[in-house]
Amino acid sequence: MADTLVAPGCPSGLAPVEAERRADPAPFVRRDGAGHDTLELMIQGAKCAGCIRKIESGLLALPGVSDARLNLSTARLKVAWSPGAVAPAAITDALTQMGYGAAAFDPAAAARQVDEEGRKLLRYLAVAGFAAMNIMMFSVPVWSADGEMGEGTRTLLHWISALIAIPAALYAAQPFFRSAWTALRARRANMDVPISLAVVLTLTISIAETLQQGEHAYFDGITMLLFFLLIGRYLDHRLREQARTAARDLLALQSITASRIGLDGHVEAISANDIVAGDRLILAAGDRAPVDGVVLEGVSELDRSMLTGETLPQPVRIGDAIHAGVINVGQRLIVRATAPARDSSIAELARLIEVGEQGRTRFVRLAEKAAALYVPVVHSLALATFLGWMFGPALLRLFGFETLDVGLRAALMNAVAVLIITCPCALGLAVPAVQVVATGRLFKRGVLVKSGDALERLAQVDVAVFDKTGTLTLGKPRLVGVVDPKVLSAAASLARISRHPLSRALVEVAGPGLAAKDAREAPGEGIEAGAMRLGRRSFAAPASSEAEDDAAELWFANGDASPVRFAFVDALRADAAQVIAALRQRGIEVELISGDRPIAVEAAAREAGIERWQGAASPADKTARLAALRAEGKKPLMVGDGLNDAAALAAAHASASPGTALEASQAAADLVLQGAQLMPLIEAIDVAKMAQSRALENLRFSALYNVIAAPLAAAGFLTPLIAALAMSGSSLIVTLNALRLQLGWRHP
C-alpha cells in the first residue's frame, strides 16, 4: 500500500506517492553546469506560502545545500548541494520529518495527484450534503414539536439521524482529520484542529444524549457544518487547480522525435531525448528544431517568433546557430546538435518560468492572513470556556458567591458551541465566494481567470508591461498604401507559392488567383519566374534606394518596368491607445518591451502613447526587467502572447495573455483575454479591485460575527444547534455579499 502524508497547515490530504518511487533518490542526482549535485523531487502535501518557507529553509539548513526551490504549481522541488556534502537520502528524510512526501519528480504523477485530490473533495462534499439534507427530514419534526413529541418518538428520530450522520461525518471530515493529525504530530496547530475537535466532540455529545434519551442531539448541525466547510474548500481547490502548466506546455513544443543521420549515412528516427551533442540531424521544411544546433548544410529561413517576437522569418546559412523550438519555413537543413534536449533553449525557458511561478506562489492570500489569526484565538477561547464552566463555580464559592455546579456536560457543550460558532465557514467562503462570482462575471465578458489569487494580485498592480507583436499589435503584417491592381495581381502570382508571412499578406489582399508557372523560390531571398522577381530589395531591385520608414517590405520587379515596393505594417489593436490611456487614468504606469527591432518597437510605442520602451529584448531581458520592477517595490502586470513572453508572464506579480497566444504563454498567464480587444483587461482590473473590497467586507463581517457570537456561546446562551444555524447564516451572508459583485458591477 502507498503511504499518505499531509503537510502541517495545509487543508487536506493528497493522493499517495507510489511506493516504487520512494526508492533511494541517489540514481536521480544530476551534476549541473556549476558543478553542484542537483535533485528534483515531487513534493506531496505542500499547498501554501508557509509550506514553501518551511521546506526551503529546512533544506537550506542541511550541510552543503546551496539552493532549494519549490514550485507549488508543479509540486516540483529542486535541491542543489556541494558534491559529497550531503547524502540524497538525507534530503528525503528531512522532508519526511517535516511532514511532506517526496519522490523522484514525475510530471504525470503530479497531475494525477492534483486530479485525485479534487475527486476526493467532491466525494466528501457530496456525502456531507446528502447527509445534511436527509437528516433535516428527521430534525425538523423534533424542532417544531416544541416539547410535545413523545420521548420514544424523539429518541427514534435521533437514532435514525445518528445512523446517517456518524458514518457520513467521519467520512466527510477526513480532510480535516488528516490535516489536523499531521499538524499535531509536527507540534503545530492549524485551522483544521478546532474543526476536527468540534466534529468529534459534537458527535460524542450527540451520541451520549441519544443514549440517555435526551432532548437535544446535534447530528444535523455537524453535517451542515461539514457541508459548508467543504464548499469553501472545494471552491478554493477548483481555483487553485487552474494550474500554471506553462513549463510542461513549453517543453511539449520541443519535437518528440528527430531524424538523425547515422555514421553509415542512413537516416533513423529517434526520440528527441536521445539526441547528444555532435549528432547530425535533418530539419525538413516545416519541422521544429528539437535541440540547439549549428547549420552544416543548406540555406533556409527560420520562424523565430516564439523566441524573439520578430514576425518575419530570418535567413539562416551554413555556420549559423539555431535554437530549439524554431521552425524551418524554407529548404531542408542539415544541423549538428550542440546540446541535448534537457539543456536546450526551450528547457532554459521552462526553468525561467518555474522560477517565476515559484516567486508568485509566495503570495500570501487574504484568507491565509486571516487564518493565521484564527487558530490561536479560537483554541484559547474554547479552552477558556471549558475551564470557566468546569472550575469557575468552585472558584466563585471560595470567594463567598453562591453558585451551582454545572458539571462536565455543560462545560463541554458550551466549549463545543464556541468551536462550532467560530468554525471558519464564513472565513473559508469569504474569499472563494467572491472569487467565483468575479471570475464568472469576467468569463461572460471574455476574460478567463485561471487562479483565485490572481484577482488579489491584479488588484494591486501599479505598472503594466506590454509585449508588442501579437499583444499590443495584431501580430499580422498588413499591406498599406495604394497599389496598381495589375501589379498586385502579378506579384501575387509569385507570392502564392511561398509560406512567407509577407507573401501570405500580399495574397490575402490580391484575392484568389493562379500561381505563376515555373516559379522558383530562392531561400532567404525571394521568388522568381521568367522576368518577374518578388522578395528582398537586394534580390528584386538592387538598384533601388533603401526606404526611410521602418515598414517591412517586399520588392517586385517585372522586366524593364520600374520596381514596386510593397510596404507592410503590424497594426496596433483597435483599442490599444484607449487601453493605455485607461491604465494611466487608474494610476498604472505603462512600459513596452519587445524582442522585435527597436525601430518597430519605437513606432508602436509612439502610436500607442507609451513613453518607456525597449526593443531587441530576449526572454531573459524581459524577465530581468520584471525582476527589477519588483525589486523597486512595484507590482508589475505583464501582458504578452509569445513563447518569449512566457517566463516574464510567470515572473510578474500578475499576468495576462490574449486568446491568440501560444498555449504555453496562456498557461503561464493568470488571465486569458478572448477576442481581438484589449479593453477587457481594464474591466478585469476594475472587477479585481471591487472583488478585493467585497472580500475584505466579508472578512470584516466574519470577524465581527465571531466577536459577537463567541462570547454568547462562551456564556452558555447558545446550544451547539443554534451555533450551527448561526454559522450557516454567516456563510449565507458572505455568499450574498459576494453576489453583489455580479449584480451591482458595471464597467464605467
XYZ file of C-alpha atoms in Angstrom:
748
model
C 0.000 0.000 0.000
C 1.186 3.534 -0.718
C 1.648 5.907 2.163
C -0.263 9.142 2.509
C 1.335 12.191 4.021
C -0.253 15.545 4.698
C 1.541 18.799 5.239
C 1.015 20.641 8.514
C -1.085 23.701 7.986
C -2.429 22.526 4.634
C -6.123 21.984 4.085
C -6.340 18.390 3.049
C -4.504 15.195 2.301
C -3.324 14.356 -1.157
C -3.125 11.228 -3.207
C -0.430 8.778 -2.134
C 3.032 8.780 -3.602
C 3.661 5.421 -5.233
C 5.873 3.168 -3.140
C 8.119 2.327 -6.045
C 9.068 5.992 -6.409
C 10.140 6.185 -2.775
C 13.348 4.290 -3.527
C 16.846 5.652 -2.874
C 16.955 9.014 -4.705
C 20.690 8.701 -5.455
C 20.187 7.458 -9.059
C 18.242 10.652 -9.861
C 21.065 13.018 -8.823
C 22.500 15.098 -11.676
C 25.543 17.368 -11.941
C 24.728 20.905 -13.170
C 26.918 23.333 -15.081
C 28.160 24.975 -11.885
C 29.459 21.672 -10.529
C 26.680 21.181 -7.968
C 24.776 17.972 -7.426
C 21.058 18.523 -8.068
C 17.964 16.505 -7.296
C 14.416 17.120 -8.481
C 11.646 15.747 -6.273
C 7.862 15.675 -6.397
C 6.561 17.034 -3.086
C 3.298 15.860 -1.608
C 1.305 17.993 0.800
C 2.694 21.471 0.081
C -0.180 23.891 -0.506
C 0.693 27.372 0.726
C 3.401 30.002 1.056
C 4.115 28.748 4.576
C 4.907 25.304 3.181
C 7.405 26.827 0.763
C 9.190 28.687 3.536
C 9.273 25.631 5.783
C 10.637 23.283 3.114
C 13.189 25.644 1.637
C 14.531 26.909 4.959
C 14.627 23.373 6.367
C 16.672 22.048 3.452
C 18.990 25.064 3.338
C 19.876 24.248 6.936
C 21.381 20.935 5.813
C 25.187 20.981 5.419
C 26.355 21.885 1.937
C 22.891 22.657 0.480
C 23.213 25.832 -1.582
C 19.774 26.068 -3.147
C 16.289 24.725 -2.505
C 13.437 25.891 -4.718
C 9.846 24.638 -4.550
C 7.261 25.297 -7.252
C 3.730 24.740 -5.942
C 2.196 24.743 -9.426
C 4.091 21.622 -10.448
C 4.810 20.234 -6.948
C 8.447 20.248 -8.050
C 11.360 20.763 -5.661
C 14.893 21.311 -6.915
C 17.755 20.978 -4.439
C 21.425 21.735 -5.156
C 24.420 20.989 -2.932
C 28.184 20.629 -2.998
C 29.220 17.140 -4.130
C 29.609 14.790 -1.189
C 28.312 17.313 1.357
C 25.005 15.560 1.991
C 23.523 12.178 1.079
C 20.451 12.327 -1.218
C 18.553 10.106 1.235
C 19.148 12.711 3.965
C 17.165 15.220 1.897
C 14.126 12.975 1.557
C 14.407 12.005 5.237
C 14.374 15.677 6.216
C 11.248 16.253 4.123
C 9.549 13.248 5.738
C 10.329 14.615 9.197
C 8.739 17.913 8.178
C 5.570 16.011 7.244
C 5.852 16.041 3.454
C 6.016 13.178 0.975
C 8.856 13.153 -1.527
C 9.613 11.062 -4.606
C 11.544 11.403 -7.848
C 9.814 14.074 -9.908
C 7.252 12.758 -12.369
C 5.019 15.383 -14.082
C 2.349 12.798 -14.897
C 2.213 11.623 -11.283
C 1.970 15.230 -10.074
C -1.002 15.843 -12.370
C -2.686 12.642 -11.170
C -2.153 13.758 -7.588
C -3.995 17.048 -8.167
C -6.842 15.303 -10.014
C -7.270 12.746 -7.242
C -7.420 15.460 -4.602
C -10.232 17.204 -6.468
C -12.208 13.984 -6.872
C -11.883 13.191 -3.187
C -13.042 16.647 -2.113
C -16.044 16.361 -4.410
C -16.946 12.981 -2.908
C -16.621 14.347 0.641
C -18.803 17.322 -0.304
C -21.463 15.108 -1.885
C -21.634 12.819 1.157
C -21.890 15.735 3.598
C -24.594 17.417 1.519
C -26.595 14.202 1.136
C -26.414 13.523 4.872
C -27.356 17.088 5.839
C -30.431 17.110 3.596
C -31.674 13.734 4.811
C -31.061 14.411 8.495
C -33.092 17.608 8.206
C -36.158 15.479 7.443
C -35.863 13.914 10.902
C -34.671 17.020 12.744
C -37.399 19.424 11.610
C -40.183 17.444 13.360
C -38.158 17.498 16.601
C -37.653 21.261 16.373
C -41.274 22.015 15.502
C -42.751 19.750 18.204
C -41.825 22.318 20.864
C -41.679 19.694 23.616
C -44.940 17.976 22.606
C -43.280 14.977 20.925
C -43.094 11.769 22.936
C -39.740 10.702 24.332
C -39.724 7.417 22.393
C -40.514 9.070 19.064
C -37.882 11.749 19.607
C -35.237 9.161 20.512
C -36.113 7.092 17.434
C -35.642 10.133 15.183
C -32.335 10.885 16.903
C -31.146 7.314 16.255
C -32.122 7.487 12.587
C -30.209 10.776 12.315
C -27.251 9.149 14.080
C -27.196 6.234 11.630
C -26.850 8.737 8.786
C -24.639 11.319 10.469
C -21.966 9.182 12.135
C -20.580 7.392 9.033
C -21.161 10.447 6.827
C -19.408 12.841 9.215
C -16.472 10.515 9.847
C -16.034 10.106 6.088
C -16.578 13.718 5.033
C -14.323 15.068 7.788
C -11.300 13.082 6.596
C -9.537 16.085 5.011
C -9.763 17.933 8.328
C -8.843 14.908 10.453
C -5.760 14.068 8.398
C -4.539 17.633 8.254
C -5.129 18.194 11.976
C -3.430 14.931 12.974
C -0.346 15.629 10.881
C -0.145 19.157 12.247
C -0.361 17.916 15.833
C 2.298 15.279 15.158
C 4.555 18.097 13.994
C 3.651 20.011 17.203
C 1.761 22.641 15.285
C -1.834 23.771 15.091
C -3.821 24.780 12.045
C -7.401 25.720 11.191
C -8.371 22.070 10.932
C -7.576 21.298 14.577
C -10.577 23.203 16.059
C -12.758 21.933 13.213
C -11.805 18.336 13.994
C -12.368 18.908 17.711
C -15.804 20.348 17.009
C -16.759 17.366 14.845
C -15.561 14.737 17.331
C -16.979 16.429 20.428
C -20.330 17.207 18.811
C -20.739 13.630 17.625
C -19.755 12.333 21.066
C -22.177 14.610 22.893
C -24.983 13.837 20.437
C -24.476 10.070 20.823
C -24.445 10.439 24.611
C -27.651 12.489 24.536
C -29.323 9.896 22.319
C -28.266 7.031 24.589
C -29.727 8.896 27.577
C -32.898 9.730 25.593
C -32.047 13.408 25.945
C -33.931 16.191 24.232
C -31.080 17.655 22.172
C -28.813 15.990 19.604
C -26.768 17.854 17.035
C -26.303 15.459 14.127
C -27.893 17.979 11.769
C -25.573 20.741 12.898
C -22.388 18.743 12.380
C -23.249 17.556 8.856
C -24.323 21.072 7.912
C -21.042 22.384 9.303
C -19.006 19.946 7.204
C -21.069 20.693 4.121
C -20.374 24.427 4.269
C -16.719 23.944 5.123
C -16.241 21.570 2.192
C -17.947 24.000 -0.183
C -15.318 26.602 0.634
C -12.518 24.070 0.403
C -13.670 22.707 -2.943
C -14.099 26.186 -4.406
C -10.598 27.025 -3.280
C -9.263 23.811 -4.818
C -11.010 24.449 -8.131
C -9.478 27.899 -8.353
C -6.028 26.569 -7.470
C -6.451 23.684 -9.895
C -6.290 26.066 -12.849
C -2.652 25.136 -12.726
C 0.004 27.156 -14.420
C 1.265 24.323 -16.588
C 3.409 26.615 -18.710
C 6.642 24.721 -18.142
C 5.067 21.445 -19.254
C 3.399 23.042 -22.281
C 6.639 24.769 -23.159
C 8.639 21.563 -23.157
C 5.921 19.999 -25.313
C 6.899 22.449 -28.060
C 10.117 20.527 -28.495
C 9.837 17.859 -31.160
C 9.220 14.415 -29.718
C 11.210 12.732 -32.485
C 14.046 13.711 -34.781
C 15.716 12.374 -37.920
C 19.359 11.535 -37.203
C 21.990 10.699 -39.817
C 23.993 7.710 -38.614
C 27.708 7.104 -39.145
C 26.845 4.878 -42.091
C 24.783 7.631 -43.713
C 21.424 6.040 -43.032
C 18.649 8.188 -41.554
C 16.908 6.910 -38.436
C 14.003 8.286 -36.381
C 14.955 8.717 -32.716
C 13.459 10.277 -29.620
C 14.497 13.879 -29.077
C 15.612 12.867 -25.580
C 18.204 10.536 -27.140
C 19.968 13.318 -29.057
C 23.513 14.026 -27.878
C 25.899 16.817 -28.797
C 27.524 16.096 -32.154
C 24.593 14.237 -33.732
C 23.751 15.234 -37.305
C 20.027 15.901 -37.758
C 17.794 16.566 -40.749
C 15.470 19.550 -40.371
C 12.918 19.387 -43.198
C 10.642 22.250 -44.251
C 8.007 22.770 -41.566
C 9.990 20.890 -38.896
C 10.569 22.348 -35.439
C 14.158 22.153 -34.191
C 14.314 19.565 -31.378
C 17.558 20.869 -29.840
C 20.040 23.720 -30.196
C 22.467 23.275 -33.073
C 24.572 24.695 -35.907
C 23.717 24.518 -39.626
C 26.092 22.208 -41.559
C 24.351 22.205 -44.957
C 21.626 24.217 -46.643
C 20.168 27.715 -46.821
C 16.696 28.481 -45.499
C 14.594 30.753 -43.315
C 13.567 30.199 -39.700
C 10.471 31.324 -37.862
C 11.975 32.577 -34.580
C 8.865 34.422 -33.403
C 8.414 32.132 -30.401
C 11.809 33.234 -29.065
C 12.226 36.807 -30.296
C 8.740 38.075 -31.123
C 10.004 39.017 -34.598
C 7.156 38.392 -37.032
C 9.283 37.884 -40.139
C 11.299 34.717 -40.846
C 15.054 35.168 -40.578
C 17.583 33.777 -43.082
C 19.946 31.041 -41.938
C 23.050 29.697 -43.664
C 25.918 27.305 -43.048
C 27.557 28.048 -39.729
C 24.564 29.882 -38.223
C 23.277 28.786 -34.820
C 19.670 27.707 -34.356
C 17.690 27.243 -31.144
C 15.285 24.535 -30.098
C 11.691 25.337 -30.968
C 12.315 27.446 -34.079
C 10.545 26.311 -37.258
C 12.243 25.779 -40.598
C 9.967 27.503 -43.134
C 12.230 27.031 -46.162
C 14.515 24.374 -47.593
C 15.901 21.283 -45.880
C 18.799 21.806 -43.466
C 21.435 19.501 -42.003
C 22.126 20.527 -38.416
C 24.737 19.438 -35.875
C 23.316 19.255 -32.339
C 25.268 21.297 -29.795
C 23.336 20.301 -26.668
C 20.880 17.628 -25.534
C 17.182 18.409 -25.144
C 17.448 18.960 -21.385
C 19.960 21.789 -21.959
C 18.157 23.452 -24.872
C 16.851 26.997 -25.087
C 13.321 25.679 -24.530
C 14.380 23.856 -21.368
C 16.057 27.026 -20.105
C 12.842 28.969 -20.744
C 10.947 26.330 -18.783
C 13.336 26.816 -15.879
C 12.841 30.583 -16.039
C 9.074 30.044 -15.919
C 9.334 27.778 -12.883
C 11.479 30.346 -11.074
C 8.839 32.997 -11.805
C 5.951 30.785 -10.698
C 7.798 29.865 -7.524
C 8.049 33.543 -6.668
C 4.337 34.092 -7.312
C 3.313 31.171 -5.108
C 4.855 33.007 -2.164
C 1.985 35.474 -2.392
C 0.045 35.312 0.880
C -3.670 35.499 0.180
C -6.226 37.366 2.265
C -7.709 34.121 3.563
C -4.296 32.860 4.679
C -3.621 36.083 6.564
C -6.981 35.797 8.327
C -6.387 32.118 9.092
C -3.112 32.940 10.821
C -5.091 34.845 13.482
C -7.981 32.413 13.660
C -6.305 29.310 15.132
C -4.746 30.657 18.352
C -7.755 32.836 19.170
C -10.327 30.046 18.764
C -8.279 27.486 20.680
C -7.754 29.889 23.540
C -11.405 30.913 23.695
C -12.741 27.330 23.610
C -10.294 26.226 26.319
C -11.155 29.228 28.478
C -14.864 28.454 28.074
C -14.414 24.844 29.165
C -12.227 25.728 32.147
C -14.519 28.577 33.161
C -17.646 26.423 33.237
C -15.849 23.438 34.730
C -13.962 25.126 37.569
C -15.478 28.624 37.709
C -18.318 27.797 40.115
C -15.924 26.239 42.629
C -13.666 29.283 42.496
C -16.613 31.614 42.983
C -17.734 29.682 46.053
C -14.265 30.128 47.553
C -14.894 33.861 47.440
C -18.325 33.535 49.046
C -20.535 33.555 45.973
C -23.428 31.108 45.766
C -23.318 29.133 42.503
C -24.494 25.817 41.170
C -22.207 23.111 39.797
C -22.913 22.761 36.095
C -20.727 19.709 35.540
C -18.676 18.271 32.699
C -21.597 18.055 30.247
C -22.434 21.772 30.349
C -18.759 22.730 30.171
C -18.278 20.563 27.081
C -21.496 21.773 25.461
C -20.504 25.419 25.798
C -16.936 24.769 24.596
C -18.283 22.876 21.585
C -20.712 25.715 20.872
C -17.725 28.081 20.795
C -15.849 25.798 18.401
C -18.865 25.435 16.108
C -19.949 29.047 16.043
C -16.405 30.161 15.305
C -15.792 27.427 12.732
C -14.360 29.170 9.699
C -17.225 28.582 7.286
C -17.717 32.289 6.690
C -13.966 32.759 6.733
C -13.480 29.841 4.357
C -16.158 31.161 1.983
C -15.337 34.855 2.333
C -12.682 34.961 -0.359
C -13.510 31.937 -2.598
C -17.151 33.007 -2.937
C -16.086 36.450 -4.159
C -13.514 34.935 -6.492
C -16.015 32.528 -8.029
C -18.557 35.307 -8.660
C -15.892 37.634 -10.053
C -14.373 35.005 -12.339
C -17.849 34.071 -13.577
C -18.621 37.698 -14.324
C -15.340 38.159 -16.196
C -15.853 34.922 -18.117
C -19.039 36.399 -19.577
C -17.020 39.461 -20.580
C -14.433 37.345 -22.405
C -11.797 37.062 -19.667
C -10.733 33.665 -18.373
C -9.287 33.900 -14.847
C -7.128 30.870 -14.164
C -6.412 31.173 -10.456
C -8.274 32.626 -7.497
C -5.401 34.615 -6.042
C -4.798 36.183 -9.468
C -7.616 38.632 -8.744
C -5.995 39.641 -5.468
C -2.682 40.228 -7.236
C -4.307 42.000 -10.183
C -5.967 44.462 -7.811
C -2.522 45.506 -6.555
C -0.699 46.164 -9.857
C 0.818 49.610 -10.344
C 2.764 49.149 -13.588
C 1.781 47.365 -16.812
C 4.433 45.927 -19.137
C 3.247 45.077 -22.661
C 4.797 42.938 -25.350
C 4.396 44.363 -28.853
C 3.917 41.704 -31.507
C 0.611 39.883 -31.120
C -0.246 41.732 -27.908
C -0.291 45.473 -28.446
C -0.400 44.794 -32.180
C -2.314 42.156 -34.129
C 0.856 40.184 -34.863
C -0.036 40.004 -38.540
C 1.537 42.069 -41.365
C -0.913 44.205 -43.317
C -0.297 45.799 -46.736
C -0.507 49.588 -46.648
C -0.616 52.179 -49.390
C -2.209 52.256 -52.830
C -1.012 49.637 -55.344
C -1.835 49.230 -59.024
C -4.222 46.238 -59.265
C -2.349 44.782 -62.259
C 0.976 44.976 -60.432
C -0.603 43.485 -57.314
C -2.052 40.582 -59.336
C 1.284 39.833 -60.989
C 3.182 39.948 -57.698
C 0.569 37.733 -56.034
C 1.081 35.081 -58.732
C 4.611 34.671 -57.380
C 3.643 35.032 -53.734
C 1.170 32.144 -53.939
C 3.955 29.542 -53.874
C 5.531 30.926 -50.684
C 4.736 30.426 -46.995
C 6.446 33.674 -46.043
C 4.158 35.909 -43.864
C 4.579 38.889 -46.200
C 3.722 36.740 -49.211
C 0.595 35.492 -47.468
C -0.390 39.076 -46.592
C 0.044 40.075 -50.239
C -2.085 37.165 -51.444
C -4.783 37.983 -48.894
C -5.188 41.457 -50.408
C -4.998 40.230 -54.024
C -7.594 37.539 -53.500
C -7.949 34.196 -55.355
C -5.831 33.588 -58.450
C -3.336 31.347 -60.177
C 0.294 30.843 -59.258
C 2.940 31.745 -61.830
C 4.205 28.839 -63.903
C 7.748 27.646 -63.253
C 8.023 29.909 -60.190
C 11.049 29.071 -58.056
C 11.818 30.195 -54.503
C 15.353 31.204 -53.577
C 15.655 30.520 -49.804
C 16.117 33.707 -47.844
C 15.896 35.900 -50.959
C 12.585 35.694 -52.826
C 10.687 34.141 -55.738
C 11.290 34.383 -59.462
C 9.524 33.231 -62.619
C 10.786 34.389 -66.026
C 11.359 38.156 -65.880
C 9.444 38.583 -62.610
C 11.049 38.712 -59.195
C 9.488 39.243 -55.737
C 11.460 39.428 -52.498
C 14.207 41.376 -50.798
C 15.408 44.661 -52.270
C 18.840 43.136 -52.894
C 17.177 40.294 -54.833
C 14.403 42.027 -56.792
C 15.512 45.677 -57.057
C 19.204 46.038 -56.111
C 19.474 49.420 -57.821
C 16.624 50.936 -55.780
C 17.413 53.131 -52.808
C 16.624 51.987 -49.285
C 13.303 53.225 -47.857
C 13.388 55.688 -44.969
C 10.496 54.204 -42.988
C 10.649 51.155 -40.719
C 7.991 49.118 -42.514
C 8.600 45.529 -43.579
C 8.818 45.332 -47.350
C 8.711 43.213 -50.477
C 10.047 44.454 -53.803
C 8.565 43.401 -57.142
C 10.340 43.701 -60.481
C 8.953 42.736 -63.885
C 11.373 43.109 -66.787
C 12.242 46.693 -67.600
C 9.343 48.180 -65.596
C 10.212 50.255 -62.542
C 10.415 48.121 -59.366
C 7.473 48.437 -56.984
C 7.776 48.391 -53.213
C 5.054 46.756 -51.095
C 5.111 48.056 -47.515
C 3.642 46.153 -44.589
C 2.947 47.164 -41.009
C 1.887 45.259 -37.925
C -1.059 47.431 -36.933
C -1.985 48.207 -33.338
C -5.119 46.633 -31.966
C -8.090 48.936 -32.431
C -8.366 49.807 -28.744
C -4.655 49.737 -27.825
C -4.247 53.505 -27.331
C -7.544 53.659 -25.415
C -6.381 50.890 -23.069
C -3.055 52.643 -22.405
C -4.923 55.858 -21.575
C -7.338 53.971 -19.284
C -4.437 52.387 -17.401
C -2.868 55.795 -16.822
C -6.202 57.132 -15.542
C -6.087 54.398 -12.905
C -2.603 55.404 -11.818
C -0.876 52.467 -13.542
C 2.402 53.177 -15.354
C 2.904 51.581 -18.785
C 6.002 50.160 -20.497
C 6.589 48.363 -23.802
C 9.275 45.689 -24.116
C 9.676 43.518 -27.194
C 12.108 41.239 -28.976
C 11.298 42.977 -32.240
C 13.521 45.543 -33.974
C 13.988 48.722 -31.914
C 12.749 50.920 -34.776
C 9.493 48.933 -34.979
C 9.075 48.967 -31.199
C 9.623 52.723 -31.064
C 6.980 53.310 -33.743
C 4.426 51.155 -31.918
C 5.165 52.861 -28.598
C 4.767 56.295 -30.158
C 1.442 55.376 -31.768
C 0.071 53.803 -28.568
C 1.211 56.688 -26.367
C 3.827 54.756 -24.378
C 6.885 56.726 -23.320
C 9.117 53.964 -21.950
C 10.041 51.161 -24.367
C 12.777 48.619 -25.116
C 13.434 46.640 -28.308
C 15.521 43.572 -29.199
C 14.826 42.132 -25.745
C 15.457 38.440 -25.136
C 13.245 36.330 -22.849
C 15.889 36.730 -20.126
C 15.875 40.522 -20.655
C 12.124 40.629 -20.157
C 12.339 38.530 -17.016
C 15.155 40.733 -15.701
C 13.040 43.855 -16.272
C 10.169 42.332 -14.310
C 12.574 41.397 -11.516
C 13.969 44.938 -11.470
C 10.486 46.410 -11.143
C 9.670 44.088 -8.253
C 12.968 44.991 -6.602
C 11.853 48.634 -6.747
C 8.736 47.678 -4.815
C 6.497 47.725 -7.876
C 3.806 45.146 -8.581
C 4.025 44.673 -12.352
C 1.377 43.310 -14.686
C 2.838 41.566 -17.743
C 0.751 41.299 -20.898
C 2.239 39.096 -23.616
C 1.465 36.377 -26.116
C 4.663 34.794 -27.419
C 6.790 31.992 -26.108
C 9.443 34.621 -25.475
C 6.984 36.191 -23.009
C 6.193 33.017 -21.043
C 8.975 33.433 -18.479
C 8.111 37.105 -17.945
C 4.420 36.231 -17.577
C 5.316 33.786 -14.818
C 7.675 36.252 -13.127
C 5.195 39.141 -12.989
C 3.035 39.943 -9.986
C 0.046 39.315 -12.272
C -0.146 38.497 -15.967
C -2.492 38.367 -18.922
C -2.330 36.865 -22.396
C -4.515 37.282 -25.500
C -6.593 34.320 -26.601
C -4.485 34.096 -29.766
C -1.326 33.407 -27.734
C 0.551 30.128 -27.679
C -0.740 27.577 -25.173
C 2.475 27.819 -23.151
C 2.021 31.583 -22.801
C -1.644 31.220 -21.853
C -0.673 28.604 -19.284
C 1.896 30.954 -17.741
C -0.622 33.813 -17.530
C -3.217 34.443 -14.836
C -5.803 35.788 -17.270
C -6.583 34.991 -20.891
C -8.325 37.714 -22.928
C -10.649 36.264 -25.539
C -11.289 38.128 -28.775
C -9.309 40.853 -30.523
C -9.837 43.583 -27.916
C -7.590 44.618 -25.012
C -10.292 46.586 -23.180
C -11.418 43.509 -21.188
C -8.104 43.891 -19.349
C -9.356 47.194 -17.916
C -12.598 45.517 -16.898
C -10.622 42.751 -15.211
C -8.607 45.277 -13.186
C -11.769 47.103 -12.119
C -13.505 43.870 -11.147
C -10.410 42.685 -9.270
C -10.363 45.850 -7.167
C -14.065 45.545 -6.398
C -13.630 41.844 -5.614
C -10.913 42.703 -3.131
C -13.251 45.203 -1.474
C -16.002 42.573 -1.227
C -13.563 40.019 0.172
C -12.376 42.481 2.818
C -16.013 43.235 3.693
C -16.637 39.513 4.119
C -13.581 39.084 6.308
C -14.596 42.064 8.449
C -18.094 40.622 8.798
C -16.643 37.234 9.754
C -14.527 38.903 12.422
C -17.471 40.940 13.727
C -19.682 37.850 13.745
C -17.150 35.962 15.836
C -16.660 38.900 18.210
C -20.406 38.947 18.923
C -21.278 35.247 18.716
C -18.301 33.718 20.511
C -18.923 35.469 23.847
C -22.599 34.473 23.689
C -21.607 30.852 23.161
C -18.990 31.037 25.914
C -21.592 32.461 28.283
C -23.877 29.475 27.668
C -26.597 31.302 25.759
C -26.177 29.221 22.594
C -26.524 25.467 22.153
C -24.450 23.661 19.509
C -27.567 23.535 17.300
C -28.099 27.284 17.467
C -24.367 27.735 16.934
C -24.535 25.608 13.784
C -27.507 27.614 12.496
C -25.715 30.877 13.228
C -22.623 29.581 11.473
C -24.714 28.631 8.430
C -26.341 32.048 8.461
C -22.980 33.780 8.452
C -21.932 31.665 5.455
C -25.118 32.668 3.630
C -24.467 36.347 4.324
C -20.936 36.324 2.904
C -22.198 34.445 -0.169
C -24.961 37.015 -0.759
C -22.437 39.817 -0.332
C -20.254 38.161 -2.962
C -23.237 38.042 -5.333
C -23.493 41.837 -5.074
C -20.370 41.914 -7.201
C -22.251 40.245 -10.045
C -25.477 42.180 -9.664
C -24.123 45.626 -8.961
C -20.953 45.948 -11.011
C -20.974 47.946 -14.181
C -17.942 48.921 -16.194
C -17.618 52.686 -16.300
